[in-house]
Short mmCIF file of C-alpha atoms in Angstrom, two decimals:
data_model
loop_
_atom_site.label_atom_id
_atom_site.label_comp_id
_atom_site.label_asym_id
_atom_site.label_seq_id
_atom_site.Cartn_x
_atom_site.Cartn_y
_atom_site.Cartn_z
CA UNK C 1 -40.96 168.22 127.91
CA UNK C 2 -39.53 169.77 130.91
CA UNK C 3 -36.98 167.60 133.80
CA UNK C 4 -35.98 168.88 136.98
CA UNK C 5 -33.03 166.64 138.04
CA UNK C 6 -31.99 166.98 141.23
CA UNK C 7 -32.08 170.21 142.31
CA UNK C 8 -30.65 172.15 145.16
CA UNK C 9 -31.15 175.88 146.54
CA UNK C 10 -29.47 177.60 149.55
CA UNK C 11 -30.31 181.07 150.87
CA UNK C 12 -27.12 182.53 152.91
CA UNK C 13 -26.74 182.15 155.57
CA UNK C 14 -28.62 178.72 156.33
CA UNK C 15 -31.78 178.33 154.21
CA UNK C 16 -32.46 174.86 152.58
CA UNK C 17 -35.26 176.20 149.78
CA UNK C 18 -34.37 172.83 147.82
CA UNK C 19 -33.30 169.94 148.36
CA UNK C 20 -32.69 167.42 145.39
CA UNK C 21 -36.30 168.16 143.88
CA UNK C 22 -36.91 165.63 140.52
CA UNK C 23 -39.47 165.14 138.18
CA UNK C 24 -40.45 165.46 134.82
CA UNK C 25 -43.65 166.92 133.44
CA UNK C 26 -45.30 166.10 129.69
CA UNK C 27 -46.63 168.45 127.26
CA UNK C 28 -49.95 169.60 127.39
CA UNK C 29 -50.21 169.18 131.14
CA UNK C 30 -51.20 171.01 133.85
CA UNK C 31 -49.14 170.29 136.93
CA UNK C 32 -49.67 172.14 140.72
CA UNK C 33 -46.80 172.80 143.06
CA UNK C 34 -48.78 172.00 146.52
CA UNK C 35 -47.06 173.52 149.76
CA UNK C 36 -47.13 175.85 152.78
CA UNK C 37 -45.46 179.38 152.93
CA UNK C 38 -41.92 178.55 152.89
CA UNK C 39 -42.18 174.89 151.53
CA UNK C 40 -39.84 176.24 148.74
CA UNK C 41 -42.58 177.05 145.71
CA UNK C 42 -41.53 180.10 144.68
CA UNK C 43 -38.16 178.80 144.70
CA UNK C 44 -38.55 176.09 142.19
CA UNK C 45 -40.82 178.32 139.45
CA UNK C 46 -38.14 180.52 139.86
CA UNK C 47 -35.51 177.96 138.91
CA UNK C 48 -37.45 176.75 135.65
CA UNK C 49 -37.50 180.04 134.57
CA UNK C 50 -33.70 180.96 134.78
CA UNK C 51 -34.81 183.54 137.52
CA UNK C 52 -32.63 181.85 140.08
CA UNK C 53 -29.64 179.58 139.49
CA UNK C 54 -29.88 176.56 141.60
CA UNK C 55 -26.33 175.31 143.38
CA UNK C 56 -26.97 171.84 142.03
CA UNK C 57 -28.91 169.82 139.83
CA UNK C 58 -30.37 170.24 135.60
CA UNK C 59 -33.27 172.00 134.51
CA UNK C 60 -34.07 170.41 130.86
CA UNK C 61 -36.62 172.07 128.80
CA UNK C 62 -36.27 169.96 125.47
CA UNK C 63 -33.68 168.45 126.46
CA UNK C 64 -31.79 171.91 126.66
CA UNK C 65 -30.03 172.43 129.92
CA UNK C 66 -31.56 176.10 130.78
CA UNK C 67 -28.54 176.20 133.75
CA UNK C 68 -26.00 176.33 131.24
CA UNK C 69 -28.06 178.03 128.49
CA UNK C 70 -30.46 180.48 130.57
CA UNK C 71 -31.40 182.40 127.21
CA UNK C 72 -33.15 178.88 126.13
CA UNK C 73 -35.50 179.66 129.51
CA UNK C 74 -36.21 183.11 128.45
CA UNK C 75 -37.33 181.97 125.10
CA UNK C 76 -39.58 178.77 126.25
CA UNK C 77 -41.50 180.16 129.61
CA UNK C 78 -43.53 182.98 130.36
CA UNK C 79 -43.95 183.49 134.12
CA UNK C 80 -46.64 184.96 136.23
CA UNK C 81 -45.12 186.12 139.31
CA UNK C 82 -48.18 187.40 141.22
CA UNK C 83 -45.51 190.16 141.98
CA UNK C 84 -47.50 193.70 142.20
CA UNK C 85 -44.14 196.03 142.03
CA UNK C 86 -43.74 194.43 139.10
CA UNK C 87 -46.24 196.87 137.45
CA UNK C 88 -46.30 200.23 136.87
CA UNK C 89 -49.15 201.35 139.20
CA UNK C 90 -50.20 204.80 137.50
CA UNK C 91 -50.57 203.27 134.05
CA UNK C 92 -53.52 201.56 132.59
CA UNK C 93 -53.79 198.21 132.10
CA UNK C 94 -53.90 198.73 128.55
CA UNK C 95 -50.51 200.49 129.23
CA UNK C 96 -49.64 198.07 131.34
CA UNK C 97 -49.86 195.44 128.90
CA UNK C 98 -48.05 196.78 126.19
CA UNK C 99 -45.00 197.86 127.78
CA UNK C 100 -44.86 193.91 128.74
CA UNK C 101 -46.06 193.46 125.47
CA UNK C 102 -43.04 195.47 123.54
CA UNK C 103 -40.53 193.71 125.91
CA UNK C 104 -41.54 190.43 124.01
CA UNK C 105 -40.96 192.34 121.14
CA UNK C 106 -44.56 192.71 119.95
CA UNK C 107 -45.00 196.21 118.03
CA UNK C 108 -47.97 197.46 115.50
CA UNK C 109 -50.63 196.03 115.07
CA UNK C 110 -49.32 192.78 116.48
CA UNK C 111 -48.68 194.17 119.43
CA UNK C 112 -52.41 196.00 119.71
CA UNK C 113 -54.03 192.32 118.76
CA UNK C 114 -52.47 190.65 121.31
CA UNK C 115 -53.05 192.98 123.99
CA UNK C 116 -57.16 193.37 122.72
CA UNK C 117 -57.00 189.46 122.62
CA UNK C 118 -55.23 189.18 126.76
CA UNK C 119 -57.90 191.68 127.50
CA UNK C 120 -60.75 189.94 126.31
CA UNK C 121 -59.69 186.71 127.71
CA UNK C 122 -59.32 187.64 131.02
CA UNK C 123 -62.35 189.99 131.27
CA UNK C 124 -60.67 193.19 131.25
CA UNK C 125 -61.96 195.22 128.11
CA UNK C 126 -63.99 197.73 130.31
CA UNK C 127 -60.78 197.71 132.87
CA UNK C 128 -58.73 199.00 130.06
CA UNK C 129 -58.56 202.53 130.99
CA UNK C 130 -58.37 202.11 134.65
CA UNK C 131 -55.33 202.57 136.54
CA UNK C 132 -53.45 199.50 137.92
CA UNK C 133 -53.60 201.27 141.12
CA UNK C 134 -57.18 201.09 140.78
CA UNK C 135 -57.70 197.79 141.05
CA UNK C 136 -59.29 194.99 143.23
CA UNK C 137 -56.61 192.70 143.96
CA UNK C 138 -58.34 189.77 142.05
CA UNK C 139 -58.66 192.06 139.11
CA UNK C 140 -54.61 192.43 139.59
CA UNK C 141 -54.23 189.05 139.69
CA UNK C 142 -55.86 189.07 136.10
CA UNK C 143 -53.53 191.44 134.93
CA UNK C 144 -50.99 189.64 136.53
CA UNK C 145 -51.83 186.44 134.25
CA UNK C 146 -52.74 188.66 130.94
CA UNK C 147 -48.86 189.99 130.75
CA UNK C 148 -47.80 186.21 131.01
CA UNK C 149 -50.51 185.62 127.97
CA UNK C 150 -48.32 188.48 126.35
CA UNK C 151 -45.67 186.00 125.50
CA UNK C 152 -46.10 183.29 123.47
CA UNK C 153 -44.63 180.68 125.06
CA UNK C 154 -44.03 177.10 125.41
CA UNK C 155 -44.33 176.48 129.07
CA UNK C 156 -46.47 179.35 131.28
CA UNK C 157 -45.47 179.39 135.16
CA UNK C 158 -48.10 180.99 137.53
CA UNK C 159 -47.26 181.73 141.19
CA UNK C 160 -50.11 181.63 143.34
CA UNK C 161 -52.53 182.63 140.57
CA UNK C 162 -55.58 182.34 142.55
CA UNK C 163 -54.56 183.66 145.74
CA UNK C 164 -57.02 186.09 147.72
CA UNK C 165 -59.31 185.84 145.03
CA UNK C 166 -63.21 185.80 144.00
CA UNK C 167 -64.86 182.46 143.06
CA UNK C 168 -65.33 184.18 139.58
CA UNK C 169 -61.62 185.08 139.37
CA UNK C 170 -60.30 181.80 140.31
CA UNK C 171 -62.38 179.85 137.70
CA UNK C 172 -61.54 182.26 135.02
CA UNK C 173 -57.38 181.56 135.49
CA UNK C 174 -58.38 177.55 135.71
CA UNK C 175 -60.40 178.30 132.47
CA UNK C 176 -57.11 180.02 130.82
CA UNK C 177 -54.76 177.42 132.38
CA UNK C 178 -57.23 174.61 130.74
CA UNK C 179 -57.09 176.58 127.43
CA UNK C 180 -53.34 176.64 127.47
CA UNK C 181 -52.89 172.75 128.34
CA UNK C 182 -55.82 171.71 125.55
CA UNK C 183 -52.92 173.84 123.23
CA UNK C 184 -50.41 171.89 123.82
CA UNK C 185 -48.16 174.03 126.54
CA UNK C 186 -47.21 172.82 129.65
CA UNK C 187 -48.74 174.47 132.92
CA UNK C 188 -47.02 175.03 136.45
CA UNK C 189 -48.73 176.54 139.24
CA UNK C 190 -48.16 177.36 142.85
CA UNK C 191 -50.64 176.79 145.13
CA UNK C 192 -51.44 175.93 149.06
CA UNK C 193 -55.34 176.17 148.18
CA UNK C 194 -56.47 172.35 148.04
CA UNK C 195 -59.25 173.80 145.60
CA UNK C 196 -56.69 174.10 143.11
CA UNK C 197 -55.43 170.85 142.56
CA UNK C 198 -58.85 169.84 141.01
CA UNK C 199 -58.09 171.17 137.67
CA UNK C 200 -53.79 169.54 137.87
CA UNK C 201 -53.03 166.82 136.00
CA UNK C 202 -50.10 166.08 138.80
CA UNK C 203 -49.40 167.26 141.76
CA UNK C 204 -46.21 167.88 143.56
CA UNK C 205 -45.86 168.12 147.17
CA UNK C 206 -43.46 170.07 148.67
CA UNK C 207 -42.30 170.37 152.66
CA UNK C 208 -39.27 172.05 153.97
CA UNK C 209 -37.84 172.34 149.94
CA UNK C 210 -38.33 168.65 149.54
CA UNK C 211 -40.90 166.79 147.31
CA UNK C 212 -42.81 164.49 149.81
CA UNK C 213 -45.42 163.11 147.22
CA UNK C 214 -46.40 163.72 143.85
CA UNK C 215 -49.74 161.92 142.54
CA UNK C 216 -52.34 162.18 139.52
CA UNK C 217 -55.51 163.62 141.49
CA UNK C 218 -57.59 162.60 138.13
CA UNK C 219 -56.03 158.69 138.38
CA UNK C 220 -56.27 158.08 142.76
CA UNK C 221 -58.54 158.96 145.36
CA UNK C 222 -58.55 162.25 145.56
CA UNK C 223 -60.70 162.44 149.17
CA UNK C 224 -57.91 159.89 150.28
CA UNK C 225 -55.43 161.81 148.83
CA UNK C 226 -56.22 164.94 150.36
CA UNK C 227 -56.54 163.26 153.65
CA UNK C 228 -52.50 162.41 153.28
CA UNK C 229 -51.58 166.11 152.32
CA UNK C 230 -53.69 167.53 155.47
CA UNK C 231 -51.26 164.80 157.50
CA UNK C 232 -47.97 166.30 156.24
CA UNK C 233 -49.24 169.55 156.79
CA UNK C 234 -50.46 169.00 160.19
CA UNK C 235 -47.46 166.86 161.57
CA UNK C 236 -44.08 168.72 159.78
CA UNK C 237 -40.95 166.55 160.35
CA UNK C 238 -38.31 167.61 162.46
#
């Protein structure tokens, strides 16, 4: 189980990402952080992963607080930062993937079964040999959420997975992040695409780095719902 309790971020000089965000997500759920550029996203997956330290508040995975014992974070999540620098562009994405792969410490033949098994998952056994640089950017995006698969993990963070992306692209990373809840992990993703939140067990709302609404789109009215969100969106509080 993961529990964000009250939690707080500040940018020097004057940036509010977060203000006293709470809630607490279940295993084997998939949950979508809903928001505009700047509504603090980024932020918060950040935060769950030990990435960022926040200036206030708990971040429990297992009842573990991950502020005070960050390692515990490192161990639990695997993150997908949608973060293209990340890679190295003039390696494969076979090379790619076991570089990430070996910093998990994978080796042998563990190492060359996970990274057949990412590959085949996300559709990128003929992509193999081709240079990151290469690529389409929904084909980096796949990438992008095969070196997250590289990490067996308990909870797998995805920041704007499905972002500038083909229809075929986007249901295959709702397909994986289905796969991963049916298994037991819990999901987080980022999104501002309404289309996403179909697939989210909960969704949390966030505006100016505070959580306006969160809701079960699977238990309410979605339509109604959605109606709300386009409101906030529309008419942002001073």
């Amino acid at each position: 189980m993961l529990r964000v309790i009250d939690v707080w971020k500040k940018y020097p000089p004057k940036t509010q990402a977060l203000k006293g965000v709470s809630f607490d997500i279940e295993n084997g759920t998939i949950t979508a952080v809903f928001g505009e550029n700047g509504s603090g996203k980024t932020t918060l997956l950040k935060i769950i992963a030990s990435f960022l330290i926040p200036d206030r508040g708990r971040v429990l995975i297992d009842d573990v607080n991950i502020v005070e014992k960050p390692s515990f974070a490192v161990e639990k999540v695997s993150i997908s930062t949608g973060y293209e620098r990340s890679f190295y562009y003039r390696l494969t994405v076979e090379e790619n993937l076991k570089f990430f792969g070996m910093l998990n410490d994978l080796l042998g033949r563990t190492l060359k079964r996970e990274t057949e098994r990412v590959m085949k998952e996300l559709g990128l056994l003929k992509y193999r040999k081709k240079r990151y640089m290469e690529l389409s950017t929904g084909y980096k995006k796949r990438v992008d959420v095969a070196r997250a698969l590289m990490k067996r993990a308990s909870i797998y963070i995805f920041d704007e997975p499905c972002s500038g992306v083909d229809l075929r692209t986007r249901l295959k990373i709702h397909e994986i992040m289905k796969r991963l809840k049916e298994s037991g992990r819990i999901v987080i993703f980022a999104s501002h695409d309404l289309e996403d939140l179909k697939i989210a067990d909960r969704v949390i709302i966030l505006k100016k780095g505070e959580k306006v609404l969160e809701f079960s789109p699977k238990k309410e009215d979605l339509a109604a719902t959605l109606k709300g969100i386009l409101e906030i969106q529309a008419f942002p509080g001073d």
